Structure formats: structure tokens, C-alpha cells
Amino acid sequence: EKADPFTPHVVVRLAGLKAAADLNGKFALILRFLPEKGRYEVGLHPGGEKKAVQLGNMELLPSYEEVSVLRDRLGHPGVSAAVVRPALRRLDELNMSAEVLAETKVGKVVNEVGRTFAGVDDIAELAKRLVWRWRDMFRQAQAQEQAQLAAPAQVRAKPTPAAKAPAAAQVAPAPATRSSSSSSAPPPRGSRPAALAVA
């Protein structure tokens, strides 16, 4: 069964509203589902004003946009723990890419939040875990990119196998021939081997 993507802490874009058309295009953070109304309670960004909207009036955001909104919420001067916690939890849920990390610079903001809330154990721990995880992922992405850049150079530098000699140049060795002095005819009777001859 496919998980419901419209869960608490998810950032959405409001769309298709008629009674409050001025809110179309605005960002909002899902707070909870209201079963008695069949609507979702959301908090507008920025400001935090609460609204109850139908499912059809919310659009999911691309990763880059959602991370940018969460980064802005975390980086707001005087941000409270009540805003920081859900933003960090949502960042922990997102499937982050090295490209989004580099473009949004969210890691720098989260690192600063961890320092600001160093005395709040759960916030400081979550911020630290996110920064370490993203740092490792970014380093791995950089290493892969460098390996890909180095690969073409290695292909160009690869030595080519030595060319085989033409068939005409491959001359078979001549068969050994016996000299006339090493005839196979038996020695004459009565003769002695040269090694036994006496001067």
C-alpha cells in the first residue's frame, strides 16, 4: 500500500482555492488531518496562520523548493523550538541529494541551529546527525565525480598492444643438416678412434 504523502510537517503549495483565492501559490506546512471536517489543518508560511483546506487544494513541492522553505524557517531570527523540531524531522525524512544540498546550503543553517539549541538535547542531536550524514553523502558524491572525470584520461593513456609481425616476416627456422664429416657410414675395419691415436 502506497504511503500517504500528505503527512504532518510536509510543505505544500496551496492551489485551486476559490473562497480564499489570494492564498493560491502560497506555501503551507501540514499540521494535522481533521477527520470531522475531512480537511487538513495547515500553517501558512511565513506567518503561521492556520487554515483548513481540502486535499485537492494542496500540491506537493519538488525537493529543492521544500528544502528551501524549511531552510528559511530554520534560519528565521529568533526561531522557536516549536518551529525547529518539525522542520528538522521533515528534513530527516526527505531523500536529499548532493545537488540540493549544494544549491540550498541547508547544511550550514542546520549546523547553526544545532549550536543555537545546544542545550536542547533532542534538537542538538538531530541537527548533528543530519549534518554528519549530509557531509558524508556530499563527500561521496564529490569522489564519484572526480573518479568519472579521471576515467577518460586513463582510457587515453592506456597502452595499445604491440602490433603483430606480418606473416611474411615470421620465418620458420631452417631444419638442421648433417655435415659431410659426420657421415653415418661405419668406420673401416681395423681403424682406431682418433682419441686413441698415438703420435
Coordinates of C-alpha atoms in Angstrom, one line a residue:
E1 CA 0.0 0.0 0.0
K2 CA 1.4 3.4 -1.0
A3 CA 2.1 5.7 1.9
D4 CA 0.1 9.0 2.2
P5 CA 2.5 11.8 1.1
F6 CA 0.3 14.4 2.9
T7 CA 1.5 13.9 6.4
P8 CA 2.4 16.3 9.2
H9 CA 5.5 18.6 8.6
V10 CA 5.3 18.3 4.8
V11 CA 5.4 21.6 3.0
V12 CA 2.8 22.1 0.3
R13 CA 1.7 24.8 -2.2
L14 CA -2.0 25.9 -2.0
A15 CA -3.9 25.9 -5.2
G16 CA -7.4 25.9 -6.6
L17 CA -8.9 27.9 -3.6
K18 CA -12.0 29.9 -4.6
A19 CA -13.2 31.5 -1.3
A20 CA -9.6 32.4 -0.5
A21 CA -8.0 32.8 -3.9
D22 CA -5.4 35.2 -2.6
L23 CA -3.8 32.2 -0.9
N24 CA -3.2 30.3 -4.1
G25 CA 0.5 29.8 -4.7
K26 CA 1.4 30.3 -1.0
F27 CA 3.4 27.8 0.9
A28 CA 2.0 26.0 4.0
L29 CA 3.1 23.3 6.4
I30 CA 0.7 20.4 7.1
L31 CA -0.2 20.3 10.8
R32 CA -2.8 17.5 11.0
F33 CA -5.8 15.9 9.4
L34 CA -9.2 16.9 10.7
P35 CA -11.4 13.8 10.3
E36 CA -14.6 15.6 11.4
K37 CA -14.2 18.1 8.6
G38 CA -12.4 15.9 6.1
R39 CA -9.8 18.7 5.7
Y40 CA -6.2 19.3 6.6
E41 CA -5.1 21.9 9.0
V42 CA -2.1 23.8 7.6
G43 CA 0.1 26.7 8.9
L44 CA 0.9 29.3 6.3
H45 CA 4.5 30.2 5.5
P46 CA 5.5 32.7 6.5
G47 CA 3.4 33.8 9.4
G48 CA 2.0 30.5 10.7
E49 CA -1.7 31.5 10.3
K50 CA -3.8 28.3 10.4
K51 CA -6.2 27.3 7.6
A52 CA -8.4 24.2 6.9
V53 CA -8.1 23.0 3.3
Q54 CA -9.2 20.1 1.3
L55 CA -6.7 17.5 -0.2
G56 CA -7.4 18.8 -3.7
N57 CA -6.1 22.3 -2.7
M58 CA -2.6 21.1 -1.8
E59 CA 0.3 20.4 -4.2
L60 CA 3.5 18.6 -3.2
L61 CA 6.7 20.5 -3.9
P62 CA 9.9 19.5 -5.7
S63 CA 12.6 18.6 -3.2
Y64 CA 14.6 21.8 -3.9
E65 CA 11.6 24.0 -3.1
E66 CA 10.6 22.2 0.0
V67 CA 14.1 22.2 1.4
S68 CA 14.4 25.9 0.6
V69 CA 11.2 26.6 2.6
L70 CA 12.4 24.5 5.6
R71 CA 15.8 26.3 5.5
D72 CA 14.1 29.7 5.6
R73 CA 12.0 28.6 8.6
L74 CA 15.1 27.4 10.4
G75 CA 17.1 30.5 9.6
H76 CA 14.5 33.0 10.7
P77 CA 15.8 35.2 13.5
G78 CA 14.6 34.1 16.9
V79 CA 13.1 30.9 15.6
S80 CA 11.5 28.8 18.4
A81 CA 11.9 25.2 19.2
A82 CA 8.3 24.6 18.2
V83 CA 9.3 25.5 14.6
V84 CA 12.7 23.9 14.6
R85 CA 11.6 20.4 15.7
P86 CA 9.1 19.7 12.8
A87 CA 11.4 21.3 10.2
L88 CA 14.4 19.1 11.3
R89 CA 12.1 16.0 11.4
R90 CA 10.9 16.7 7.8
L91 CA 14.5 17.2 6.6
D92 CA 15.3 13.9 8.2
E93 CA 12.5 12.2 6.2
L94 CA 13.5 13.7 2.8
N95 CA 15.6 11.8 0.3
M96 CA 18.2 14.5 0.0
S97 CA 20.6 14.8 -3.0
A98 CA 24.1 16.3 -3.0
E99 CA 22.9 18.8 -5.7
V100 CA 20.1 20.1 -3.4
L101 CA 22.5 20.3 -0.5
A102 CA 24.9 22.4 -2.5
E103 CA 22.2 24.7 -4.0
T104 CA 20.2 25.3 -0.8
K105 CA 23.2 25.4 1.6
V106 CA 20.7 23.9 4.2
G107 CA 23.5 22.1 6.0
K108 CA 25.1 25.4 7.1
V109 CA 21.7 26.6 8.5
V110 CA 21.1 23.3 10.3
N111 CA 24.6 23.3 11.8
E112 CA 24.0 26.8 13.2
V113 CA 20.6 25.7 14.6
G114 CA 22.4 22.8 16.4
R115 CA 24.7 25.3 18.0
T116 CA 21.9 27.7 19.0
F117 CA 19.9 24.9 20.6
A118 CA 22.9 23.1 22.1
G119 CA 21.1 22.9 25.4
V120 CA 18.1 21.2 24.0
D121 CA 19.2 17.6 23.6
D122 CA 16.8 16.3 21.0
I123 CA 17.2 19.3 18.7
A124 CA 21.0 19.4 19.0
E125 CA 21.3 15.6 18.4
L126 CA 19.1 15.6 15.4
A127 CA 20.8 18.6 13.9
K128 CA 24.2 17.0 14.4
R129 CA 23.1 13.7 12.9
L130 CA 21.8 15.4 9.8
V131 CA 24.9 17.5 9.3
W132 CA 27.2 14.4 9.6
R133 CA 25.0 12.3 7.2
W134 CA 24.9 15.1 4.6
R135 CA 28.6 15.7 4.9
D136 CA 29.4 12.1 4.2
M137 CA 27.0 12.0 1.3
F138 CA 28.4 15.1 -0.2
R139 CA 32.0 13.8 0.0
Q140 CA 31.0 10.5 -1.6
A141 CA 29.3 12.5 -4.5
Q142 CA 32.5 14.5 -5.0
A143 CA 34.6 11.4 -5.0
Q144 CA 32.4 9.8 -7.6
E145 CA 32.5 12.9 -9.8
Q146 CA 36.3 13.0 -9.6
A147 CA 36.5 9.4 -10.5
Q148 CA 34.3 9.9 -13.5
L149 CA 36.5 12.9 -14.6
A150 CA 39.6 10.8 -14.3
A151 CA 38.3 7.8 -16.2
P152 CA 38.6 9.3 -19.7
A153 CA 42.2 10.3 -19.1
Q154 CA 43.0 6.8 -18.0
V155 CA 41.4 5.4 -21.2
R156 CA 43.5 7.8 -23.3
A157 CA 46.7 6.8 -21.5
K158 CA 46.0 3.1 -21.8
P159 CA 48.9 1.5 -23.8
T160 CA 47.9 -0.2 -27.1
P161 CA 49.0 -3.8 -27.6
A162 CA 52.1 -4.3 -29.8
A163 CA 51.3 -5.0 -33.4
K164 CA 51.9 -8.5 -34.6
A165 CA 54.6 -9.0 -37.2
P166 CA 53.4 -9.6 -40.7
A167 CA 53.0 -13.2 -41.7
A168 CA 55.8 -12.9 -44.3
A169 CA 58.2 -11.8 -41.6
Q170 CA 57.6 -14.8 -39.5
V171 CA 60.2 -17.2 -40.9
A172 CA 60.3 -20.7 -39.6
P173 CA 63.8 -21.9 -38.6
A174 CA 65.6 -24.0 -41.2
P175 CA 65.9 -27.7 -40.4
A176 CA 69.3 -28.9 -39.1
T177 CA 71.5 -30.5 -41.8
R178 CA 74.3 -33.0 -41.2
S179 CA 77.8 -32.1 -42.3
S180 CA 79.7 -34.3 -44.7
S181 CA 82.2 -35.1 -41.9
S182 CA 79.6 -36.6 -39.7
S183 CA 78.5 -39.3 -42.1
S184 CA 76.6 -42.3 -40.8
A185 CA 78.8 -44.8 -42.7
P186 CA 80.6 -47.2 -40.3
P187 CA 84.4 -46.8 -39.9
P188 CA 86.7 -49.2 -41.8
R189 CA 87.7 -52.3 -40.1
G190 CA 90.9 -52.2 -38.0
S191 CA 90.9 -48.4 -37.6
R192 CA 91.1 -46.9 -34.1
P193 CA 89.2 -44.0 -32.8
A194 CA 91.0 -40.7 -33.2
A195 CA 91.1 -40.2 -29.5
L196 CA 93.4 -43.3 -29.1
A197 CA 95.8 -42.5 -31.9
V198 CA 99.4 -42.1 -30.7
A199 CA 101.8 -39.7 -32.4

